[in-house]
Structure formats: structure tokens, C-alpha cells
Coordinates of C-alpha atoms and ligand atoms in Angstrom, one line a residue:
X112 CA 0.1 0.2 0.1
X113 CA 1.1 3.7 -0.6
X114 CA 2.1 5.8 2.3
X115 CA -1.4 7.3 3.4
X116 CA -0.2 8.4 6.7
X117 CA -0.9 11.9 6.1
X118 CA -4.3 11.7 4.3
X119 CA -7.2 13.2 6.1
X120 CA -10.6 12.4 5.7
X121 CA -11.0 15.9 3.8
X122 CA -8.9 14.5 1.2
X123 CA -11.4 11.9 0.5
X124 CA -14.2 13.9 -1.5
X125 CA -16.7 13.1 1.0
X126 CA -19.7 15.1 1.5
X127 CA -19.7 17.8 4.2
X128 CA -22.5 16.0 6.2
X129 CA -20.1 13.0 6.5
X130 CA -17.0 14.9 7.3
X131 CA -19.0 16.7 10.1
X132 CA -20.2 13.5 11.4
X133 CA -16.6 11.8 11.8
X134 CA -15.5 14.8 13.5
X135 CA -18.4 14.6 15.9
X136 CA -17.4 10.8 16.8
X137 CA -13.8 12.0 17.2
X138 CA -11.9 10.4 14.1
X139 CA -8.9 12.5 13.2
X140 CA -7.6 10.4 10.2
X141 CA -8.9 7.4 8.1
X142 CA -7.3 4.1 9.1
X143 CA -5.2 2.1 6.6
X144 CA -8.0 0.2 5.5
X145 CA -10.0 3.2 5.2
X146 CA -7.7 5.2 3.4
X147 CA -7.4 2.4 0.9
X148 CA -11.1 1.4 0.5
X149 CA -12.8 4.4 0.6
X150 CA -11.7 5.9 -2.7
X151 CA -12.2 2.2 -4.5
X152 CA -15.6 2.4 -3.5
X153 CA -16.3 5.9 -4.3
X154 CA -15.3 5.2 -7.6
X155 CA -17.7 2.5 -7.7
X156 CA -15.2 -0.4 -7.8
X157 CA -15.4 -3.9 -6.4
X158 CA -13.2 -4.4 -3.6
X159 CA -11.9 -7.4 -1.6
X160 CA -10.5 -6.2 1.6
X161 CA -8.6 -8.6 3.8
X162 CA -9.0 -7.0 7.3
X163 CA -10.3 -8.1 10.4
X164 CA -12.0 -6.5 13.3
X165 CA -10.6 -3.6 15.0
X166 CA -8.9 -2.2 11.9
X167 CA -11.8 0.3 11.1
X168 CA -13.3 -1.9 8.3
X169 CA -16.9 -1.0 9.3
X170 CA -16.2 2.6 8.4
X171 CA -14.2 1.8 5.3
X172 CA -17.4 0.5 4.0
X173 CA -19.9 2.5 5.5
X174 CA -18.6 5.8 4.7
X175 CA -18.3 5.4 1.0
X176 CA -21.9 3.8 0.9
X177 CA -23.4 6.8 2.7
X178 CA -21.6 9.1 0.5
X179 CA -23.9 7.5 -2.5
X180 CA -26.9 7.5 -0.6
X181 CA -30.0 9.4 -2.2
X182 CA -32.3 10.4 0.7
X183 CA -35.1 10.9 -1.6
X184 CA -35.6 7.3 -2.8
X185 CA -37.5 5.1 -0.6
X186 CA -36.3 1.6 -1.3
X187 CA -32.8 0.1 0.2
X188 CA -30.0 1.3 -1.9
X189 CA -27.1 -0.5 0.2
X190 CA -27.4 -3.9 1.8
X191 CA -24.7 -5.4 4.3
X192 CA -24.6 -9.0 5.3
X193 CA -23.0 -9.9 8.7
X194 CA -22.6 -13.3 10.3
X195 CA -24.3 -12.7 13.5
X196 CA -27.0 -10.4 15.2
X197 CA -24.5 -8.7 17.4
X198 CA -22.5 -7.7 14.3
X199 CA -25.7 -6.6 12.4
X200 CA -26.7 -4.6 15.2
X201 CA -23.3 -2.9 15.5
X202 CA -22.9 -2.1 11.9
X203 CA -26.3 -0.4 12.0
X204 CA -25.4 1.6 14.8
X205 CA -22.5 2.6 13.1
X206 CA -24.2 3.6 9.9
X207 CA -26.5 5.5 12.1
X208 CA -23.6 7.4 13.9
X209 CA -21.8 8.5 10.5
X210 CA -25.1 9.8 8.8
X211 CA -26.1 11.6 12.1
X212 CA -25.8 14.8 9.9
X213 CA -27.9 13.2 7.4
X214 CA -31.6 14.1 8.1
X215 CA -33.9 11.5 7.2
X216 CA -31.6 8.8 6.8
X217 CA -32.9 5.3 7.8
X218 CA -30.7 2.1 8.2
X219 CA -32.6 -1.1 9.3
X220 CA -31.1 -4.0 11.0
X221 CA -32.6 -7.4 10.3
X222 CA -31.8 -10.6 12.0
X223 CA -33.5 -14.3 13.1
X224 CA -35.0 -14.1 16.3
X225 CA -36.4 -10.5 16.2
X226 CA -40.2 -10.4 15.6
X227 CA -41.2 -11.0 12.1
X228 CA -44.3 -8.5 12.2
X229 CA -42.0 -5.6 13.5
X230 CA -39.6 -6.4 10.6
X231 CA -42.3 -6.5 8.1
X232 CA -43.7 -2.7 9.4
X233 CA -40.3 -1.4 9.2
X234 CA -39.9 -2.6 5.7
X235 CA -42.9 -0.6 4.6
X236 CA -41.5 2.3 5.5
X237 CA -38.7 4.4 4.1
X238 CA -35.1 2.2 4.6
X239 CA -31.8 3.3 2.9
X240 CA -29.8 0.8 4.1
X241 CA -30.5 -2.6 5.5
X242 CA -27.9 -4.7 7.7
X243 CA -28.9 -8.5 7.7
X244 CA -28.0 -11.9 8.7
X245 CA -28.4 -14.1 5.7
X246 CA -30.8 -16.5 7.0
X247 CA -33.4 -13.8 8.1
X248 CA -33.1 -11.8 4.7
X249 CA -33.5 -15.1 2.5
X250 CA -36.8 -15.3 4.4
X251 CA -37.8 -11.8 3.4
X252 CA -36.7 -12.4 -0.3
X253 CA -38.8 -15.6 -0.4
X254 CA -42.1 -13.7 1.2
X255 CA -41.2 -10.8 -1.4
X256 CA -41.2 -8.6 1.8
X257 CA -38.2 -6.8 0.7
X258 CA -37.5 -5.0 -2.7
X259 CA -33.6 -5.1 -3.8
X260 CA -34.4 -4.0 -7.2
X261 CA -32.8 -0.3 -6.3
X262 CA -30.0 -1.7 -4.5
X263 CA -26.5 -0.4 -6.0
X264 CA -24.3 -1.7 -3.3
X265 CA -23.5 -4.7 -1.3
X266 CA -21.3 -5.8 1.4
X267 CA -20.4 -9.0 2.7
X268 CA -19.0 -8.5 6.2
X269 CA -16.6 -10.9 7.9
X270 CA -17.0 -13.3 4.6
X271 CA -15.1 -15.9 6.3
X272 CA -17.4 -16.3 9.5
X273 CA -20.3 -16.5 7.2
X274 CA -18.6 -19.4 5.4
X275 CA -17.6 -20.9 8.8
X276 CA -21.4 -20.8 10.0
X277 CA -22.8 -22.5 7.4
X278 CA -24.1 -19.3 5.4
X279 CA -22.4 -19.6 2.1
X280 CA -25.2 -21.0 0.0
X281 CA -27.6 -18.6 1.6
X282 CA -24.9 -15.7 0.5
X283 CA -24.9 -17.0 -3.1
X284 CA -28.6 -16.8 -3.3
X285 CA -28.7 -13.3 -2.1
X286 CA -25.8 -12.2 -4.4
X287 CA -28.0 -13.5 -7.3
X288 CA -31.3 -12.0 -6.2
X289 CA -29.6 -8.3 -6.2
X290 CA -29.2 -6.2 -9.8
X291 CA -26.2 -7.3 -11.7
X292 CA -24.7 -3.8 -11.6
X293 CA -24.3 -3.0 -7.9
X294 CA -20.9 -2.8 -6.2
X295 CA -19.6 -5.3 -3.9
X296 CA -17.2 -5.1 -1.2
X297 CA -15.9 -8.4 0.4
X298 CA -14.3 -8.1 3.5
X299 CA -12.6 -11.2 5.5
X300 CA -9.9 -11.7 8.0
X301 CA -9.0 -15.0 5.8
X302 CA -9.5 -16.0 2.4
X303 CA -10.2 -19.7 2.4
X304 CA -10.9 -21.3 -1.1
X305 CA -14.8 -21.1 -1.1
X306 CA -14.6 -17.3 -0.1
X307 CA -12.0 -16.9 -3.0
X308 CA -14.3 -18.6 -5.4
X309 CA -17.3 -16.4 -4.3
X310 CA -15.1 -13.4 -5.1
X311 CA -14.2 -14.6 -8.5
X312 CA -17.7 -15.3 -9.4
X313 CA -19.6 -12.4 -8.5
X314 CA -17.3 -9.6 -8.1
X315 CA -16.3 -7.5 -11.1
X316 CA -12.6 -7.2 -11.4
X317 CA -12.1 -6.4 -7.7
X318 CA -9.4 -4.3 -6.3
X319 CA -7.6 -6.4 -3.5
X320 CA -6.8 -4.6 -0.4
X321 CA -4.3 -5.9 2.0
X322 CA -2.5 -4.0 4.6
X323 CA 1.0 -5.4 4.4
X324 CA 3.4 -4.4 7.0
X325 CA 7.2 -5.2 7.2
X326 CA 8.1 -4.4 10.6
X327 CA 10.2 -4.9 13.7
X328 CA 10.3 -4.1 17.1
X329 CA 13.1 -3.1 19.4
X330 CA 14.0 -6.0 21.8
X331 CA 14.6 -4.0 24.9
X332 CA 10.8 -3.5 25.2
X333 CA 9.0 -6.3 27.2
X334 CA 5.3 -6.6 25.9
X335 CA 2.4 -7.7 27.7
X336 CA -1.4 -8.1 26.8
X337 CA -4.2 -7.9 29.5
X338 CA -7.5 -9.7 28.3
X339 CA -10.2 -7.2 29.3
X340 CA -12.5 -9.3 31.4
X341 CA -14.4 -8.7 34.7
X342 CA -12.7 -5.1 35.5
X343 CA -13.8 -2.4 33.1
X344 CA -10.6 -1.0 31.3
X345 CA -10.5 2.2 33.2
X346 CA -10.4 0.6 36.7
X347 CA -7.8 -2.0 35.2
X348 CA -5.7 1.1 33.9
X349 CA -5.8 2.7 37.3
X350 CA -4.7 -0.4 39.1
X351 CA -1.6 -0.8 36.9
X352 CA -0.9 2.9 37.0
X353 CA -0.7 2.6 40.9
X354 CA 1.5 -0.4 41.0
X355 CA 3.9 0.0 38.3
X356 CA 7.0 1.9 38.5
X357 CA 6.7 4.3 35.7
X358 CA 8.7 7.2 34.5
X359 CA 6.6 8.9 31.8
X360 CA 3.8 7.1 30.5
X361 CA 1.9 7.5 27.1
X362 CA -1.6 5.9 26.8
X363 CA -3.0 5.4 23.3
X364 CA -6.3 6.0 22.6
X365 CA -8.5 6.0 19.3
X366 CA -10.1 9.0 19.2
X367 CA -9.6 12.8 20.0
X368 CA -12.7 12.7 22.4
X369 CA -11.3 9.9 24.2
X370 CA -7.9 11.8 24.7
X371 CA -9.9 14.3 26.8
X372 CA -12.3 12.1 28.5
X373 CA -9.5 9.7 29.9
X374 CA -7.4 12.5 30.9
X375 CA -10.4 14.1 32.9
X376 CA -10.9 10.6 34.5
X377 CA -7.4 10.1 35.4
X378 CA -7.3 13.4 37.0
X379 CA -10.1 12.8 39.0
X380 CA -8.8 9.5 40.3
X381 CA -6.0 11.5 41.6
X382 CA -3.3 10.7 38.4
X383 CA -1.8 13.9 36.6
X384 CA -2.4 13.3 33.0
X385 CA -2.9 15.4 29.8
X386 CA -4.3 14.8 26.2
X387 CA -2.2 15.3 23.2
X388 CA -4.5 15.1 20.0
X389 CA -4.8 17.1 16.6
X390 CA -7.4 19.4 17.8
X391 CA -5.2 20.9 20.2
X392 CA -3.0 23.9 18.6
X393 CA 0.6 23.5 18.1
X394 CA 1.6 25.7 20.9
X395 CA -0.5 23.8 23.4
X396 CA 0.7 20.4 21.9
X397 CA 4.6 21.5 22.4
X398 CA 3.9 22.7 25.7
X399 CA 2.3 19.5 26.8
X400 CA 5.4 17.4 25.2
X401 CA 7.7 19.8 26.9
X402 CA 6.1 19.1 30.2
X403 CA 6.4 15.5 29.6
X404 CA 9.9 15.5 28.8
X405 CA 10.8 17.6 31.9
X406 CA 8.8 15.6 34.3
X407 CA 6.2 17.9 35.2
X408 CA 3.8 15.9 33.6
X409 CA 4.1 11.7 33.6
X410 CA 1.1 10.8 31.7
X411 CA -0.1 11.7 28.3
X412 CA -3.1 10.3 26.5
X413 CA -2.5 10.4 22.7
X414 CA -4.0 9.5 19.5
X415 CA -1.7 7.6 17.1
X416 CA -1.4 10.8 14.7
X417 CA -0.6 13.4 17.7
X418 CA 1.9 10.8 19.0
X419 CA 3.8 10.2 15.8
X420 CA 7.5 10.6 16.0
X421 CA 7.3 11.5 19.6
X422 CA 10.8 11.2 21.0
X423 CA 10.8 11.5 24.7
X424 CA 13.5 9.6 26.5
X425 CA 12.0 9.4 29.9
X426 CA 8.6 7.4 28.5
X427 CA 9.2 3.9 30.2
X428 CA 5.6 2.8 29.4
X429 CA 3.2 2.5 26.4
X430 CA -0.1 1.5 27.4
X431 CA -2.4 0.5 24.5
X432 CA -5.7 1.1 26.1
X433 CA -7.6 1.0 22.7
X434 CA -6.2 -1.8 20.4
X435 CA -4.5 0.0 17.2
X436 CA -5.9 -0.7 13.8
X437 CA -3.1 -2.4 12.5
X438 CA 0.4 -3.9 13.4
X439 CA 2.1 -1.5 11.8
X440 CA 0.3 1.3 14.5
X441 CA 1.2 -1.0 17.1
X442 CA 4.9 -0.9 16.3
X443 CA 5.0 2.8 15.8
X444 CA 3.0 3.1 19.4
X445 CA 5.5 0.8 21.4
X446 CA 8.4 2.4 19.6
X447 CA 7.6 5.6 21.8
X448 CA 9.5 3.6 24.7
X449 CA 12.8 1.9 24.8
X450 CA 14.4 5.0 23.4
X451 CA 18.1 5.9 23.6
X452 CA 19.1 2.4 24.7
X453 CA 16.9 2.3 27.9
X454 CA 14.3 -0.6 28.7
X455 CA 10.6 -0.2 27.8
X456 CA 7.5 -1.9 28.6
X457 CA 4.5 -2.0 26.7
X458 CA 0.8 -3.3 27.6
X459 CA -2.0 -4.0 25.4
X460 CA -5.7 -4.3 26.6
X461 CA -7.5 -6.8 24.6
X462 CA -11.0 -7.4 24.3
X463 CA -12.1 -11.1 23.6
X464 CA -13.2 -10.2 20.0
X465 CA -10.1 -8.6 19.2
X466 CA -8.0 -11.5 20.2
X467 CA -7.3 -12.2 16.2
X468 CA -5.6 -8.4 16.2
X469 CA -3.3 -9.6 19.0
X470 CA -2.5 -12.9 17.0
X471 CA -1.8 -10.7 13.9
X472 CA 0.5 -8.4 15.8
X473 CA 2.5 -11.3 17.4
X474 CA 2.9 -12.5 13.6
X475 CA 3.9 -9.7 12.1
X476 CA 6.7 -8.7 14.8
X477 CA 7.5 -12.4 15.2
X478 CA 7.4 -11.7 18.8
X479 CA 5.4 -13.3 21.6
X480 CA 3.2 -10.9 23.6
X481 CA 2.9 -12.4 26.9
X482 CA -0.4 -12.6 29.0
X483 CA -0.5 -10.7 32.0
X484 CA -2.7 -10.3 35.2
X485 CA -4.0 -7.2 36.8
X486 CA -2.5 -6.2 40.1
X487 CA -3.9 -7.7 43.1
X488 CA -5.0 -6.1 46.2
X489 CA -1.9 -7.8 47.9
X490 CA 0.2 -5.9 45.1
X491 CA -1.6 -2.9 45.9
X492 CA -1.1 -3.0 49.7
X493 CA 2.5 -3.8 49.1
X494 CA 3.1 -0.6 46.9
X495 CA 1.3 1.8 49.0
X496 CA 3.3 0.4 52.4
X497 CA 6.5 0.7 50.4
X498 CA 6.1 4.2 49.0
X499 CA 4.7 5.2 52.5
X500 CA 7.9 3.6 54.3
X501 CA 10.2 5.5 51.9
X502 CA 8.3 8.9 52.5
X503 CA 9.1 8.1 56.3
X504 CA 12.6 7.4 55.7
X505 CA 13.0 10.8 53.7
X506 CA 11.6 12.5 56.4
X507 CA 13.9 11.2 58.9
X508 CA 16.5 12.4 56.9
X509 CA 15.4 15.8 55.8
X510 CA 13.2 16.8 58.9
X511 CA 13.1 20.4 59.8
X512 CA 12.3 21.6 63.0
X513 CA 12.8 18.5 64.5
X514 CA 13.0 19.2 67.9
X515 CA 9.7 20.8 68.4
X516 CA 8.0 17.9 66.6
X517 CA 10.0 15.2 68.8
X518 CA 8.6 17.3 71.9
X519 CA 4.8 16.3 70.8
X520 CA 5.7 12.9 70.7
X521 CA 7.4 12.9 73.8
X522 CA 4.3 14.6 75.6
X523 CA 2.0 12.5 74.1
X524 CA 4.0 9.3 75.4
X525 CA 4.2 10.9 78.8
X526 CA 0.6 12.0 79.0
X527 CA -0.8 8.8 77.8
X528 CA 2.0 6.3 79.3
X529 CA 2.4 5.2 76.0
X530 CA 5.6 3.7 74.2
X531 CA 6.9 6.1 71.1
X532 CA 6.3 2.5 68.9
X533 CA 2.5 2.9 69.9
X534 CA 2.4 6.5 69.1
X535 CA 4.0 6.1 65.9
X536 CA 1.4 3.3 65.1
X537 CA -1.1 5.5 65.8
X538 CA 0.6 8.4 63.4
X539 CA 1.0 6.0 60.8
X540 CA -2.8 5.1 61.0
X541 CA -4.0 8.9 61.1
X542 CA -1.4 9.3 57.9
X543 CA -2.9 6.8 55.8
X544 CA -6.6 7.7 56.2
X545 CA -6.9 9.4 53.0
X546 CA -4.9 6.8 51.1
X547 CA -5.5 3.7 52.8
X548 CA -2.7 1.5 53.1
X549 CA -5.2 -1.3 53.0
X550 CA -7.9 -0.5 50.5
X551 CA -11.3 -2.3 51.3
X552 CA -11.6 -5.4 49.3
X553 CA -14.3 -4.6 47.3
X554 CA -12.9 -1.0 46.4
X555 CA -9.1 -1.9 46.1
X556 CA -8.6 -0.2 42.7
X557 CA -9.6 3.5 44.0
X558 CA -6.4 5.4 44.5
X559 CA -8.1 8.0 46.8
X560 CA -10.4 7.9 49.6
X561 CA -13.7 9.2 48.5
X562 CA -14.5 12.5 49.2
X563 CA -18.3 11.6 50.3
X564 CA -19.3 9.6 53.4
X565 CA -20.7 6.2 52.7
X566 CA -22.3 5.7 56.1
X567 CA -26.1 5.3 56.5
X568 CA -29.2 3.8 56.8
X569 CA -28.8 2.0 53.4
X570 CA -27.9 -1.4 55.1
X571 CA -31.5 -1.4 55.5
X572 CA -32.0 -1.3 51.7
X573 CA -29.5 -3.9 51.2
X574 CA -31.5 -6.2 53.4
X575 CA -34.3 -5.5 51.7
X576 CA -32.7 -6.1 48.3
X577 CA -31.9 -9.7 49.6
X578 CA -35.4 -10.2 50.5
X579 CA -35.2 -10.0 54.0
X580 CA -38.0 -8.4 56.1
X581 CA -37.2 -4.8 57.0
X582 CA -39.1 -3.1 59.5
X583 CA -39.7 0.7 59.0
X584 CA -39.8 3.3 62.0
X585 CA -42.9 4.3 63.6
X586 CA -43.4 7.5 61.9
X587 CA -42.7 6.0 58.5
X588 CA -45.3 3.1 59.2
X589 CA -48.0 5.8 59.9
X590 CA -46.9 7.9 56.7
X591 CA -45.5 10.7 58.3
X592 CA -42.6 12.4 57.0
X593 CA -39.5 13.3 58.8
X594 CA -38.3 16.8 58.9
X595 CA -37.1 18.0 55.5
X596 CA -33.5 17.3 55.0
X597 CA -31.6 20.3 53.6
X598 CA -28.0 20.7 52.3
X599 CA -25.9 23.4 53.7
X600 CA -27.1 26.2 51.4
X601 CA -30.4 25.8 52.6
X602 CA -32.0 23.6 49.6
X603 CA -34.3 21.0 50.5
X604 CA -33.0 17.8 48.9
X605 CA -34.7 14.8 47.6
X606 CA -33.2 11.2 47.3
X607 CA -32.9 9.5 43.8
X608 CA -31.9 5.8 43.2
X609 CA -29.5 5.4 40.1
X610 CA -28.8 2.0 39.0
X611 CA -25.1 1.7 39.3
X612 CA -23.1 0.4 42.1
X613 CA -20.2 -1.2 43.8
X614 CA -20.3 -3.9 41.3
X615 CA -19.6 -1.8 38.4
X616 CA -16.8 -0.2 40.4
X617 CA -18.4 3.2 40.4
X618 CA -16.8 6.0 42.5
X619 CA -18.6 9.1 44.0
X620 CA -16.4 11.3 41.6
X621 CA -17.8 9.5 38.5
X622 CA -21.3 10.0 39.7
X623 CA -20.8 13.7 40.6
X624 CA -18.8 14.5 37.5
X625 CA -21.9 12.8 35.2
X626 CA -24.8 14.3 37.0
X627 CA -23.0 18.1 37.2
X628 CA -22.3 17.9 33.4
X629 CA -25.2 16.2 32.1
X630 CA -27.8 18.0 34.4
X631 CA -25.8 21.1 35.1
X632 CA -26.3 20.9 38.9
X633 CA -23.5 22.4 40.5
X634 CA -21.5 20.0 42.6
X635 CA -22.1 21.9 45.6
X636 CA -25.8 21.1 45.5
X637 CA -25.1 17.4 45.0
X638 CA -25.5 15.9 48.7
X639 CA -24.5 12.3 50.1
X640 CA -23.9 9.9 47.8
X641 CA -24.6 6.1 49.0
X642 CA -23.2 3.7 47.1
X643 CA -24.6 0.0 47.2
X644 CA -23.9 -3.0 45.5
X645 CA -26.3 -2.6 42.4
X646 CA -27.5 0.7 42.8
X647 CA -26.6 4.4 44.6
X648 CA -28.6 6.7 46.5
X649 CA -27.9 10.4 45.7
X650 CA -29.4 13.5 47.0
X651 CA -30.1 16.1 44.7
X652 CA -32.2 19.3 44.9
X653 CA -35.6 18.7 45.3
X654 CA -38.0 19.1 42.5
X655 CA -35.9 18.2 39.6
X656 CA -37.4 19.5 36.1
X657 CA -38.8 16.9 34.1
X658 CA -36.4 17.5 31.4
X659 CA -33.4 17.3 33.6
X660 CA -34.9 14.1 34.8
X661 CA -35.1 12.6 31.3
X662 CA -31.6 13.5 30.4
X663 CA -30.4 11.8 33.7
X664 CA -32.2 8.8 33.0
X665 CA -30.2 8.2 29.6
X666 CA -27.0 9.6 31.0
X667 CA -24.1 6.6 31.0
X668 CA -21.7 6.1 34.1
X669 CA -19.4 2.7 33.9
X670 CA -21.0 2.2 30.5
X671 CA -24.6 2.0 32.2
X672 CA -27.4 4.0 31.7
X673 CA -28.2 5.8 35.2
X674 CA -32.0 5.0 35.0
X675 CA -32.4 7.6 37.8
X676 CA -35.7 7.5 39.6
X677 CA -37.4 8.9 42.7
X678 CA -36.0 6.8 45.9
X679 CA -39.2 5.0 47.3
X680 CA -37.8 5.2 50.8
X681 CA -37.1 8.8 50.8
X682 CA -39.0 10.4 53.4
X683 CA -38.2 13.9 52.6
X684 CA -40.2 14.0 49.1
X685 CA -43.0 16.2 50.5
X686 CA -40.3 19.2 50.6
X687 CA -39.8 19.1 47.2
X688 CA -40.3 22.3 45.1
X689 CA -38.9 23.1 41.5
X690 CA -35.4 24.0 42.4
X691 CA -34.3 27.3 40.9
X692 CA -30.7 27.7 42.5
X693 CA -32.0 29.9 45.4
X694 CA -32.7 28.8 48.9
X695 CA -36.4 28.2 49.3
X696 CA -38.5 30.8 51.1
X697 CA -41.8 29.0 52.5
X698 CA -43.0 25.5 52.2
X699 CA -46.4 25.8 50.5
X700 CA -49.5 23.4 49.9
X701 CA -49.3 23.5 46.4
X702 CA -45.7 22.1 46.2
X703 CA -46.9 19.3 48.4
X704 CA -49.8 18.5 46.0
X705 CA -47.1 18.8 43.0
X706 CA -45.1 16.0 44.6
X707 CA -48.0 13.9 45.4
X708 CA -48.6 13.9 41.6
X709 CA -45.2 13.1 40.6
X710 CA -45.1 10.2 43.1
X711 CA -47.7 8.5 40.8
X712 CA -45.8 9.4 37.4
Ligands
AMP146 P1 -14.1 -2.0 13.2 O1 -12.9 -2.5 12.9 O2 -15.0 -1.4 12.1 O3 -14.8 -3.1 14.2 O4 -13.9 -0.6 14.1 C1 -13.2 -0.7 15.2 C2 -13.3 0.6 16.1 O5 -12.2 1.8 15.4 C3 -14.5 1.2 16.4 O6 -14.6 1.5 17.8 C4 -14.4 2.4 15.5 O7 -15.2 3.3 16.0 C5 -13.0 2.8 15.8 N1 -12.3 3.6 14.3 C6 -13.0 3.1 13.0 N2 -12.2 4.2 12.2 C7 -11.7 5.2 13.0 C8 -10.9 6.2 12.7 N3 -10.5 6.6 11.5 N4 -10.5 6.9 13.9 C9 -10.5 6.4 15.1 N5 -11.3 5.4 15.6 C10 -12.0 4.6 14.4

């Protein structure tokens, strides 16, 4: 393949709404498979792409297909065949996001197991793109419920998987049922003979696109991968950051948006990190790199493009938070460490569905990447204790005003008949409270003590969750309300339940961040946060407007929608009043009535 490294999406003659959507999803430059495929498909050529999941192949066909959609036509113009329902949904979602600026665009996923009547109804409306599994599509062809006469593009996605799953005959039937002059793109990670035969028989003089890479890696870089499972990637990263001894670190993500989001999240967890992406002006980029070089900054979150050519000797670690598109990008990334004869370490996060990319990287680099497990709680305790001891030893040598402090210890010993060792033990206990040397087992990945208190009446809820009988207080049984709870600024508060909890490893910081950003509620107005196993109770200003409530229902934290609801156990709701940012004046009857109505909603 020719060198496409400097190509931008704007160079690909894409219509403005597509460029705007790509920028909105945060893609900086086309991945190699995109740079090679998009121009071919835009010219109407047939294409055979040797590409697997993770290379950006979905956008490689979705973007040129969308570029030629005529929104005025009602019948399907493009069809994508996928081996599984999951992939069909995923591909349909990708189309939807790239078409976000194309008003009136409709994509329809069709797969087995979904209600046939719903599909039949949907097929009667305008549909521009269909993403289907072969079996279900054949059903529709046989029922004549689908009209493929206007189809001008067909994509066979993961063709080798469709072969493996026994769909090859269905695929051929579908190819025969589509107009002869449609363009066809066939994507496959491997090229077994039956797939090659399909390509030869049905594709018209296809361009074969294969991203060849001849690359070598530096031998003084140790390489590891962690198979993403159980813990989410952010928590896994946090744990690694706490335990690994690193000098400078560069963390690679895929999008510009992700550089900023991840930097924010790490900063909120007590690490100092900065983004580095192509949207930042030159001056800011240079400043960030200088800070990394000078040691004022230890962690930089970058996209491939922004980090190209970065030469900072003190980068001891490269984290591949998102797997790169291809083997070559991986080699470029890890080459940011192990510079000037130093040794380096590279860690790669691999989701189960990205395993093939891992194997491919190993094959290309002819190096084995070793599996690693996440640091355990014991590792964390050990690391925190070592750091703590080192600080004490440092203070032993460099302490100022020693006599004054020693005097305090002597007095405590004397007044309490305690030994110096006992006093020292108490001091260690006090000092570590903000960052416990022994983090609680269920939260051991948190680098900082939470700002919010987690004690309360909530164990009653937990018992109720577990199906145990719980007795309410006398007043609650009689339906009386306790005196209204207010925050320090005098604003009446109401309790809400959100559906993330300890099992999602959520932190109060993440909850505050999401609520503050999405609902525009200032942090100071967010009250107690009580995290339970499967949910959290959070106190917010009473009388939340409906629109804010709806926004918060959909807001996601730890990749889960909050699904916020009023807390059924809250005894404070009669106090609710539409919150206007000012302390309340007087309770009034109308408000109570309004709240009763709200209860029924
Ligand atoms: P795919 O290989 O199509 O499954 O894509 C893998 C991931 O890469 C998806 O999360 C895409 O959103 C992302 N992706 C695709 N193209 C780009 C791009 N040009 N820049 C950044 N991320 C991309």
C-alpha cells in the first residue's frame, strides 16, 4: 500500500455531512484500510478487503456507501450481510452515527429471533440501508417482503465467518437476487478457497486491499497484554498506574474525544494526565510534550497521529488502552518507549473479540506478547506500604524543626503512658487515612479515599434487596414525614436511586461528574452519595425539572444508563419544590400537591 499516513478524511472527497459526523465521533484520520478502501468504493469499484475487526473496516465501507445514498429514494440502496445478530446491530449503529448529519436517513437491521411483524412493518417504511444476517434476509426475499431492485451496493462483512457458520449458500442466493450492476465489497480476515471462489464468481474485477506491514520491534521492550474481562478498562488502568513503577507513560486511545475524556477521568482519580491530540493547537501540543520531557507531567493520553514521531527518553511505558488498527500502528506506538538504549514496557488491552488482532501483531512482529494479570489487592497494599515507608525514611533524613516535633511525641508518650512505638503506630494510622494502605477489598482499585461519606441507613435497603423483612420506623409506618432534609445552602434535598453500584466499581467522583455535566447541577448542590452493591442513592435538590430528569435517565456512568428514579424510601419528598438555584422561602401546599402527583408518575 502507498503511504497514506498524511491523508485526512477531507482529502477523500466526502460530502460535508459525513465529514461533520466523522469529526463529531472524534476520528482524526482514516485508518489504513479506510484510506485504501474509501476511494475505490467511491469510484464504484468492487473491493476485496483482507481486514479483521478492529481495523476500522466498518467505516471503510459505511462511509463510501453513505456518500452515494440518495435520501429521496424510499427503497433500500445498500445491503450489508453480517454473520451474527450482534455484528448486524453494531454495523447498523455505526451507519447511524456516521449518518448523524443526514436528515431523514434510515438504516434497518434484520436478524433472526426478532419479531417478524415488526420487521415487516419497518420494511414498508423508507429504508436506505439494510444490515442483515443471511438467513433472515432469505426469509424476506422468499416472502417478497423486501424490494432489492434499487440496490446499488452490497457488502459481505466477515465473509469467512459466514462461511464457517454455514451461510455460504445463502450468501450466493442473495448475490443472485441483487441487480447485476451493484458494486460489491467483500471483507474477510482470511481467504479460504470458497470465499475466493465467491469473489471470483460474483465480483467484477475487484481491487484487492491488504495492509502489508514489514515491521520490527525493539528488543529492549517487554510486551504484555491483558485480556479485558471482569474489571472495566478504566479500573484496570488505574490499578496498573498505581502499582507499576513508571517514569513517563503514553496511553494510546483511538479518538480525540477519548484523549480528553480519559485524561479527565485519570485526573479525577488523582493522577496527573494530559491529552495530546490533533485538535490542540501547535503551541499547546509543544507545551504538553515539553512538560512530559521535563517531568512536570508523567502521563499523556494520545491518538496515533498526535504521537507520531514523539521522542521522549523518559517514556518508560506505553499503554495501548484501545487496540491499534493494525500491526504497523502497534509497532509505531510501542516504539515511543525503549528509546536511547533504555528498556521499556508495553501493555496492550485486548477485548475477547480483538484476539485476532493480537495474534496478527505477534505474527507480524515475530514476537510473543505475554499475557499479564492485573495487580492484586496484595500488590497494591505492598506498593502503598513501600511508598509510605520511603516517605518516612525521607523525612527521617530531611526533617526540619525536629526538636519541636519530637517534643510533641514525648508529651503524648508521657501524658498517655504510651511507648514511642505505640504513638508511631497511631500516626501511621492517621496519615494513611486519606489513602488507605489497605484499601477495602471491594474498592481496592481506588487510588484515593472518596470525598463522600458512605455510612447510612442503606444497609436496610441492602437487606430488603436480599429479600429480608425490614421494619420501618413508627413514623414511616404511619406515613409521616421526617423534618425536611436540607443541604448547607438551605436547599431542600430529595433522594434518587441510580442504577450503578459497587459491582460496577463506580466512584462518587464519577457520579458527581456525570450529574454535574449532564444535568448542569453544580457539585455543591449534590448531596450525600451512598453506593450500594447494585445501585446508589444520591441526594439532589428537590423538585428536579422533568427535562433534567429525562436527561439523567439516559446518562451513562461505567457504561451503564443511570435510569434515575425517585427513591421510594425517601421520607423527604413532601419538601420538593422546583429547584431554582436559590434557597427556598416558605413551604407551600401547592408544592406538596405537585409532589404527590409526581409520585404517581
Ligand atoms: P471496526 O474494525 O470497524 O470494528 O472498528 C473498530 C473501532 O475503531 C470502532 O470502535 C470504531 O469506532 C473505531 N474507528 C474506526 N475508524 C476510526 C478512525 N478513523 N479513527 C478512530 N477510530 C476509528
